[in-house]
Tab-separated table of C-alpha atoms and ligand atoms in Angstrom:
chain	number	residue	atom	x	y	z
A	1	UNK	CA	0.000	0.000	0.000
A	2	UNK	CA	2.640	2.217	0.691
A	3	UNK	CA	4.630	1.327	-2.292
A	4	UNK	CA	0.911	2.694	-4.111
A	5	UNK	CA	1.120	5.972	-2.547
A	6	UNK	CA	4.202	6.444	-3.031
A	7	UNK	CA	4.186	6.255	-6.856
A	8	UNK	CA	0.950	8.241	-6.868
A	9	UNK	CA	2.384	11.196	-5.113
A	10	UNK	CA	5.186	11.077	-7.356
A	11	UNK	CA	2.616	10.961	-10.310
A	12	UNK	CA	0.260	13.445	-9.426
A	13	UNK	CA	2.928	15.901	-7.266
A	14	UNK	CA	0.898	15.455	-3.672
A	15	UNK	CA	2.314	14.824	-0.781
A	16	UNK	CA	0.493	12.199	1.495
A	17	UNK	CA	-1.176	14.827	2.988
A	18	UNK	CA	-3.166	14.975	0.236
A	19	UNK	CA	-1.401	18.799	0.004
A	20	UNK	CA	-0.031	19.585	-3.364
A	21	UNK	CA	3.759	20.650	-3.573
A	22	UNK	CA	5.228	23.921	-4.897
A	23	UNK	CA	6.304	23.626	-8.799
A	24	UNK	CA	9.481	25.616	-8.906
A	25	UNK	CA	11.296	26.193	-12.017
A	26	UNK	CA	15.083	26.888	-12.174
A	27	UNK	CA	16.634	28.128	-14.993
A	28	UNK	CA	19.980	26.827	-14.535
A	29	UNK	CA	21.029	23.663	-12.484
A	30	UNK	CA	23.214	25.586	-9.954
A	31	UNK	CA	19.971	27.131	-9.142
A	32	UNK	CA	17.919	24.216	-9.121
A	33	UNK	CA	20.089	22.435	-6.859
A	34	UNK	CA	19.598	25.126	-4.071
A	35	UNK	CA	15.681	25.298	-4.609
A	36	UNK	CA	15.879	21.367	-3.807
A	37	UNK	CA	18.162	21.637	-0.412
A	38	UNK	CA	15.575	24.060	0.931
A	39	UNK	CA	12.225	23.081	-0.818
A	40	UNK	CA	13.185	19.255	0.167
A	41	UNK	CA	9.842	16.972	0.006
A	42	UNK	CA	7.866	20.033	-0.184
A	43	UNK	CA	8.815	20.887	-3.814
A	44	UNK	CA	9.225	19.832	-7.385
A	45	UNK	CA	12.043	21.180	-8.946
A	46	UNK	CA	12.724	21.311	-12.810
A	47	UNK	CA	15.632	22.690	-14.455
A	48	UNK	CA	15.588	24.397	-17.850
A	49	UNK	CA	19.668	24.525	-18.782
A	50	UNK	CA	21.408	20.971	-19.099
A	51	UNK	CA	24.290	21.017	-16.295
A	52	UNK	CA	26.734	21.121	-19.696
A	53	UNK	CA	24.902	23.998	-21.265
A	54	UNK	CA	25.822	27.785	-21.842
A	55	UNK	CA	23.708	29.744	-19.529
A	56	UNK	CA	24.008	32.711	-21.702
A	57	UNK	CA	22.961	30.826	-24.492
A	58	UNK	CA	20.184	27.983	-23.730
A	59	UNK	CA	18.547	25.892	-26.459
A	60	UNK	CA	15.280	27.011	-25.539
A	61	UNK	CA	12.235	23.992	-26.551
A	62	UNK	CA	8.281	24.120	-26.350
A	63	UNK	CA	8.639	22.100	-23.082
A	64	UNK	CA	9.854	25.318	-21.048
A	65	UNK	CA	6.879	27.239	-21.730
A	66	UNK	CA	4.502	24.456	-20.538
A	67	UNK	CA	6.570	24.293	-17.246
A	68	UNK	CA	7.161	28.290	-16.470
A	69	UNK	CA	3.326	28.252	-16.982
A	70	UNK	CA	2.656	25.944	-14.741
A	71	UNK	CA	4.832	26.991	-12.541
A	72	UNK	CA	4.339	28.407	-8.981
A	73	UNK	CA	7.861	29.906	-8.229
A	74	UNK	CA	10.551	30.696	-10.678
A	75	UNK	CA	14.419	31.237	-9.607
A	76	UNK	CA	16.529	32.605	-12.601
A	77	UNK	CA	19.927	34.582	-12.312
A	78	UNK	CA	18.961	37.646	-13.136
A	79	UNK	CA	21.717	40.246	-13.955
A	80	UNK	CA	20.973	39.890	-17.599
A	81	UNK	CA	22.377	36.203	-17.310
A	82	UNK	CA	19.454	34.506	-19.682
A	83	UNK	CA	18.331	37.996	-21.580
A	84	UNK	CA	19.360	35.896	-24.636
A	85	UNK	CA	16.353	33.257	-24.352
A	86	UNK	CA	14.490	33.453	-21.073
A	87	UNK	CA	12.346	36.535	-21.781
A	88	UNK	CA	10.230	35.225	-24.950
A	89	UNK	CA	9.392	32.157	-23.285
A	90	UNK	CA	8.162	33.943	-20.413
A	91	UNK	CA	5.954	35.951	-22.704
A	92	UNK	CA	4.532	32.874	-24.247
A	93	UNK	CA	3.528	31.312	-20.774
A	94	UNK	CA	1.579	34.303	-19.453
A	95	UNK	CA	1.780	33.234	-15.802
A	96	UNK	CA	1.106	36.342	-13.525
A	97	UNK	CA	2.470	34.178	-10.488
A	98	UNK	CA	5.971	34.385	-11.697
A	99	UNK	CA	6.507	38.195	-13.114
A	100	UNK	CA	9.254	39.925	-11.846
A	101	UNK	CA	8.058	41.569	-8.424
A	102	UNK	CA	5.459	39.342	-7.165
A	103	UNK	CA	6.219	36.505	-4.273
A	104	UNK	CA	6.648	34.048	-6.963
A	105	UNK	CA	9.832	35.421	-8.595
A	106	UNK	CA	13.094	35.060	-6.877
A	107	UNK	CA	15.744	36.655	-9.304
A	108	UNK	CA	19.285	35.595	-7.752
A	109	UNK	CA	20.961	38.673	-8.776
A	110	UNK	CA	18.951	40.600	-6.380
A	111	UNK	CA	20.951	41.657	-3.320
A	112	UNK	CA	24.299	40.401	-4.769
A	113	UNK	CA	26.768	42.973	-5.162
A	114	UNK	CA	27.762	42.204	-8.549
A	115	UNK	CA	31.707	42.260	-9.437
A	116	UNK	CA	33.257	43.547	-12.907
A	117	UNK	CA	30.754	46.418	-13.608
A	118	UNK	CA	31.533	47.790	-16.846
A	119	UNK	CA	31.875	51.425	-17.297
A	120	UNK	CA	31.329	53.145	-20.201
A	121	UNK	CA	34.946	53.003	-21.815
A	122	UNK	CA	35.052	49.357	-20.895
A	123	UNK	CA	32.326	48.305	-22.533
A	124	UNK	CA	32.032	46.115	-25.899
A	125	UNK	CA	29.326	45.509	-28.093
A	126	UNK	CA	28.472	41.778	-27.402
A	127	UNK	CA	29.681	42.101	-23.873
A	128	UNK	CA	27.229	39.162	-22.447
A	129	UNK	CA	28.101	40.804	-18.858
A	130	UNK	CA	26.896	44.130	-19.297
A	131	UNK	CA	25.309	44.762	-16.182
A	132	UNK	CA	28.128	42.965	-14.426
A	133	UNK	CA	29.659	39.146	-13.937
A	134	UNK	CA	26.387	37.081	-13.047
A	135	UNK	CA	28.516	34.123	-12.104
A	136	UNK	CA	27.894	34.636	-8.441
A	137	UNK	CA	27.155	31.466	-7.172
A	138	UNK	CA	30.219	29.581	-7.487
A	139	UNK	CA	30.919	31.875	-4.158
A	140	UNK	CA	29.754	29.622	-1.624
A	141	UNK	CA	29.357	32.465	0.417
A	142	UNK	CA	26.776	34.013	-1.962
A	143	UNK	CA	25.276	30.260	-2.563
A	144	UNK	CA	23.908	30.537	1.442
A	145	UNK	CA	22.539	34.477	0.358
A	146	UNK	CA	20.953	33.091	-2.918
A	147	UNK	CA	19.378	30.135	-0.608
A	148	UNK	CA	17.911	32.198	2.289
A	149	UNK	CA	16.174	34.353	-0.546
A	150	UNK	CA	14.726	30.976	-2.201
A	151	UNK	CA	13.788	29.463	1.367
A	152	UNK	CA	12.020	33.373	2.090
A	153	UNK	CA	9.972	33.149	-1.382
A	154	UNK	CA	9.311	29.548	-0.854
A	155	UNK	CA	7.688	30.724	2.751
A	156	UNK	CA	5.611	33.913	1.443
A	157	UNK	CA	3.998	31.538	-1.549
A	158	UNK	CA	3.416	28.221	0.618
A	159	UNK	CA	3.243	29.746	4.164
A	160	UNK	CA	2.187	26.081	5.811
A	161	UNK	CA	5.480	24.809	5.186
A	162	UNK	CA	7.601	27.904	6.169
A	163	UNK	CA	9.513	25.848	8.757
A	164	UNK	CA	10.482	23.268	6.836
A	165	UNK	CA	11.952	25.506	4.653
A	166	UNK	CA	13.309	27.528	7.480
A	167	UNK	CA	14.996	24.390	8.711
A	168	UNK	CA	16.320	23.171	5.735
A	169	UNK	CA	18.154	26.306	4.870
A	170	UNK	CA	19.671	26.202	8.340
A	171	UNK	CA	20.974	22.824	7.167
A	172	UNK	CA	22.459	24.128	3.701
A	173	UNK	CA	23.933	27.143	5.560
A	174	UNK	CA	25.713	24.953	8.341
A	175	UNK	CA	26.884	23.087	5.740
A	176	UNK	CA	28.769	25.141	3.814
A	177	UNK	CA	29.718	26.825	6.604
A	178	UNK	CA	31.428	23.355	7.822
A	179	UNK	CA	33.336	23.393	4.575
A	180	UNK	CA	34.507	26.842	3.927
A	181	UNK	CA	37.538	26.195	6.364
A	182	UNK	CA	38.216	22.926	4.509
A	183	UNK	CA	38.191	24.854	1.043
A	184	UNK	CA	40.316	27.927	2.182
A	185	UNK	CA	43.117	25.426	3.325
A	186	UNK	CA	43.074	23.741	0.118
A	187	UNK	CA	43.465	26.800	-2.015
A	188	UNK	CA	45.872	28.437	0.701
A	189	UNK	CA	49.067	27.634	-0.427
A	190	UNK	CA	48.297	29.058	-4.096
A	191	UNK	CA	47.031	32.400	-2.754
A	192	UNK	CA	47.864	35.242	-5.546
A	193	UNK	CA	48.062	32.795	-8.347
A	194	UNK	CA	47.088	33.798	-11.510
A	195	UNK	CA	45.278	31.244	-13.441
A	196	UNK	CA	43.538	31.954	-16.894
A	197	UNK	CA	39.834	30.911	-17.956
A	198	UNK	CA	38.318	30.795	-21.249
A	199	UNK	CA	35.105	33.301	-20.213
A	200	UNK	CA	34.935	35.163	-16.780
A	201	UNK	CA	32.775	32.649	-15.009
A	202	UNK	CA	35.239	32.389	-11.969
A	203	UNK	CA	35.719	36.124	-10.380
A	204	UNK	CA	33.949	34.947	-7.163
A	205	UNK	CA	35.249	31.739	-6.683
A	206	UNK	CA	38.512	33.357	-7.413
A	207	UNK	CA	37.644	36.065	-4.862
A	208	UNK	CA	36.550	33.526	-2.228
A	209	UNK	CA	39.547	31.407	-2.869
A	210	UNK	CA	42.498	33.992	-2.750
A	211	UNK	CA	43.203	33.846	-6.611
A	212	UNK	CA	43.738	35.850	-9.533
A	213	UNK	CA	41.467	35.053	-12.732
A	214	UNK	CA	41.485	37.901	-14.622
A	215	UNK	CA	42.881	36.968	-18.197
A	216	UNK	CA	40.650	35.298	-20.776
A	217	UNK	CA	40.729	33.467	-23.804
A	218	UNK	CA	37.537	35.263	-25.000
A	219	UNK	CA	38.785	39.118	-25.431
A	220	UNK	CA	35.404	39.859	-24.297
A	221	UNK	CA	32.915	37.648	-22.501
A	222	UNK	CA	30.968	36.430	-24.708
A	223	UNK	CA	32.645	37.507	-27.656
A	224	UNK	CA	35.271	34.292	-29.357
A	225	UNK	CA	38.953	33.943	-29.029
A	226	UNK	CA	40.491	35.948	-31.636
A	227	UNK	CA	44.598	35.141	-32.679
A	228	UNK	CA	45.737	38.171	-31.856
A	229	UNK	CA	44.276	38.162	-28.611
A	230	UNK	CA	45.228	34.271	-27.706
A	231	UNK	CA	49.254	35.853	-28.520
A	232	UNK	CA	48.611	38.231	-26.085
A	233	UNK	CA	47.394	35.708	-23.540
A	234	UNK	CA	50.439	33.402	-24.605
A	235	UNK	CA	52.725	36.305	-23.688
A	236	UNK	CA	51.198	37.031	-20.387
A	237	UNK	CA	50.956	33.418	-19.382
A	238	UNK	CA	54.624	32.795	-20.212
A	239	UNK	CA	55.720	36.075	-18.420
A	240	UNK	CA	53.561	35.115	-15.199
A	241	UNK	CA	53.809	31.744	-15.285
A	242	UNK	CA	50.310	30.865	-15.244
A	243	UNK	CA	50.170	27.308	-14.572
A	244	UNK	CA	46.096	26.590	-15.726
A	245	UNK	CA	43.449	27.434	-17.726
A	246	UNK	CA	40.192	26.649	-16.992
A	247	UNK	CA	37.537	25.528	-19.261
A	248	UNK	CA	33.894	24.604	-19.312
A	249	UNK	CA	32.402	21.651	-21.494
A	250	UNK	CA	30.672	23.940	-23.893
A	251	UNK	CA	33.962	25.344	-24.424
A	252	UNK	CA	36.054	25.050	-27.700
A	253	UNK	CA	38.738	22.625	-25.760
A	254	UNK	CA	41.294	22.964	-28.698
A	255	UNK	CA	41.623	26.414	-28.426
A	256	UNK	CA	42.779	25.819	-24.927
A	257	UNK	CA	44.864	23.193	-25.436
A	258	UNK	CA	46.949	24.809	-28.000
A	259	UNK	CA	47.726	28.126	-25.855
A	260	UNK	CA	48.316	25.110	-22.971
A	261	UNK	CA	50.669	23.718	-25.708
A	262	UNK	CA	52.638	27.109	-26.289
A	263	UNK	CA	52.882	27.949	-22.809
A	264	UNK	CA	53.513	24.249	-20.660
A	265	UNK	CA	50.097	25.291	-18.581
A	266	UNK	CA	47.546	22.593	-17.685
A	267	UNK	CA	43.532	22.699	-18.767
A	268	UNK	CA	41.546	21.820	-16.477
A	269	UNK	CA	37.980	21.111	-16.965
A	270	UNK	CA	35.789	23.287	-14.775
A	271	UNK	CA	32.183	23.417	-14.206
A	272	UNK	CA	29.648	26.324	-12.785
A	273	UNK	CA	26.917	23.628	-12.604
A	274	UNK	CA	26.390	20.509	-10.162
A	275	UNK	CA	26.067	17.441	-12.482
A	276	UNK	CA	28.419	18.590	-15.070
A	277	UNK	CA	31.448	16.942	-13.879
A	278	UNK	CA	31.148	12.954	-12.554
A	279	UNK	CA	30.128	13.325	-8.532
A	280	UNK	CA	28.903	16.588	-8.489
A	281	UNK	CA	25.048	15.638	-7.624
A	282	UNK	CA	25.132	18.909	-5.212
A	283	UNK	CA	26.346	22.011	-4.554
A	284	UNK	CA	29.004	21.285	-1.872
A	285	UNK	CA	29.864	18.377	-4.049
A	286	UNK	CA	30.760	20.731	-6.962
A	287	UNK	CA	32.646	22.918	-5.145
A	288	UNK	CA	34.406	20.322	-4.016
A	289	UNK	CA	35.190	18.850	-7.032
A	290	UNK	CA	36.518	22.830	-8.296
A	291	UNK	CA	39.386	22.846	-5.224
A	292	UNK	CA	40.492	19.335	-5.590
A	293	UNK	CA	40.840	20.154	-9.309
A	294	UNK	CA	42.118	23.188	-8.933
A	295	UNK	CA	44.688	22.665	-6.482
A	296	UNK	CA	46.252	19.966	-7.794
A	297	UNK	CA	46.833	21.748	-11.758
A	298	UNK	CA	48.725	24.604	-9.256
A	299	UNK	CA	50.912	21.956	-7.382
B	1	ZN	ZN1	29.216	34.875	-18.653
């Protein structure tokens, strides 16, 4: 019998209360993966992005629309992170619940102090960071602020459950908390390092973790490795010696590997979303996997 309700609850999305759950929609795994630490068994989660996918540039399909309009909460970036495909599917679900401003909208971006502003004379047509780096949440720091604002949302639309919610973010917070000590003595002994990454997706990792990443392969984010640029980048590396360069898996590896070929560096295969690299099923898990990967290209 239990076995029954079991796979009816998962069918039809109740609880055995008979109460339905909260349908949350992430639009990016990272964020997904905090909506499910502090929704728990109260929530579905789905996730637009693949874990392997560009968030600046999402291969949108039909499905999304029948999900955000379904959906009771939806957590997105914000920061101008998916300008480039959220905002038409939004306009083709028509859900009210979910518009910027009402209890159902947590935009991540809100209440981060975003890094790499550009100013006027710094900005470049096809900048994808225009407002600012929205790769905050690789800052585990800024992972517990982007949490408590889900677990707060997830309270004002499904008050019942507030607690649980409450409690669970408690758990995510003491968590990381646990692990920041571990983290900082892994990256300690490569404090002021500079490392290089194909697009700036690290700044606040880098921040967090006491290094530099502040040269690119992309002269621009967003905007492709060009060869005068990557013999500018060959120069630098070789005149710092910059032992890494980091690279996502939507990345052109090639490109990396031949300025790692010119210059003796190592690539290493980074990821801003849990379930992109093998054992990263959660967020602590991913970060994780970033030191130990890290640390041992800088060794
Ligand atoms: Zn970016």
């Amino acid at each position: 019998m239990k076995k029954i309700l079991l796979i009816l609850s998962a069918i039809l999305g109740f609880t055995f209360t008979g109460q339905a759950k909260l349908k949350v929609v992430a639009t990016l795994p990272d964020l997904g993966s905090l909506a499910r630490e502090v929704g728990g068994d109260k929530v579905d989660v789905s996730v637009l992005a693949k874990p392997t996918e560009d968030s600046h540039f999402v291969d949108a399909r039909p499905s999304f629309v029948v999900q955000l309009r379904d959906a009771d909460v939806l957590i997105d970036g914000g920061a101008e992170l998916e300008i480039g495909w959220l905002p038409p599917l939004l306009q083709n679900a028509r859900n009210p619940k979910i518009e910027v401003g009402k209890p159902g909208r947590v935009q991540a971006s809100q209440g981060v102090r975003l890094m790499n502003v550009p100013t006027a004379a710094t900005r470049a047509a096809g900048d994808v960071h225009a407002l600012g780096n929205p790769h905050f949440i690789v800052d585990p720091i800024i992972a517990k602020t982007v949490a408590q604002h889900i677990a707060q949302a997830f309270s004002a639309v499904d008050a019942p459950n507030a607690a649980a919610y409450d409690a669970n973010y408690k758990k995510f917070e003491a968590a990381i908390n646990a692990k920041l000590q571990e983290w900082g003595a892994a990256m300690l002994p490569f404090k002021g390092q500079n490392v290089v990454a194909y697009h700036d997706s690290w700044v606040y990792f880098a921040h967090r973790f006491g290094v530099n990443i502040d040269t690119f392969l992309e002269p621009k984010p967003g905007i492709p490795p060009s060869p005068s640029h990557l013999a500018e980048v060959i120069e630098k590396m070789k005149a710092q010696k910059i032992k890494a360069i980091i690279i996502e898996p939507f990345h052109d590896r090639k490109i990396a590997e031949k300025v790692a070929g010119a210059t003796g560096a190592k690539v290493v295969e980074f990821a801003q979303y849990p379930g992109a690299l093998p054992n990263t099923d959660s967020y602590v898990k991913l970060i994780d996997a970033l030191v130990a990967r890290l640390s041992a290209a800088l060794k």
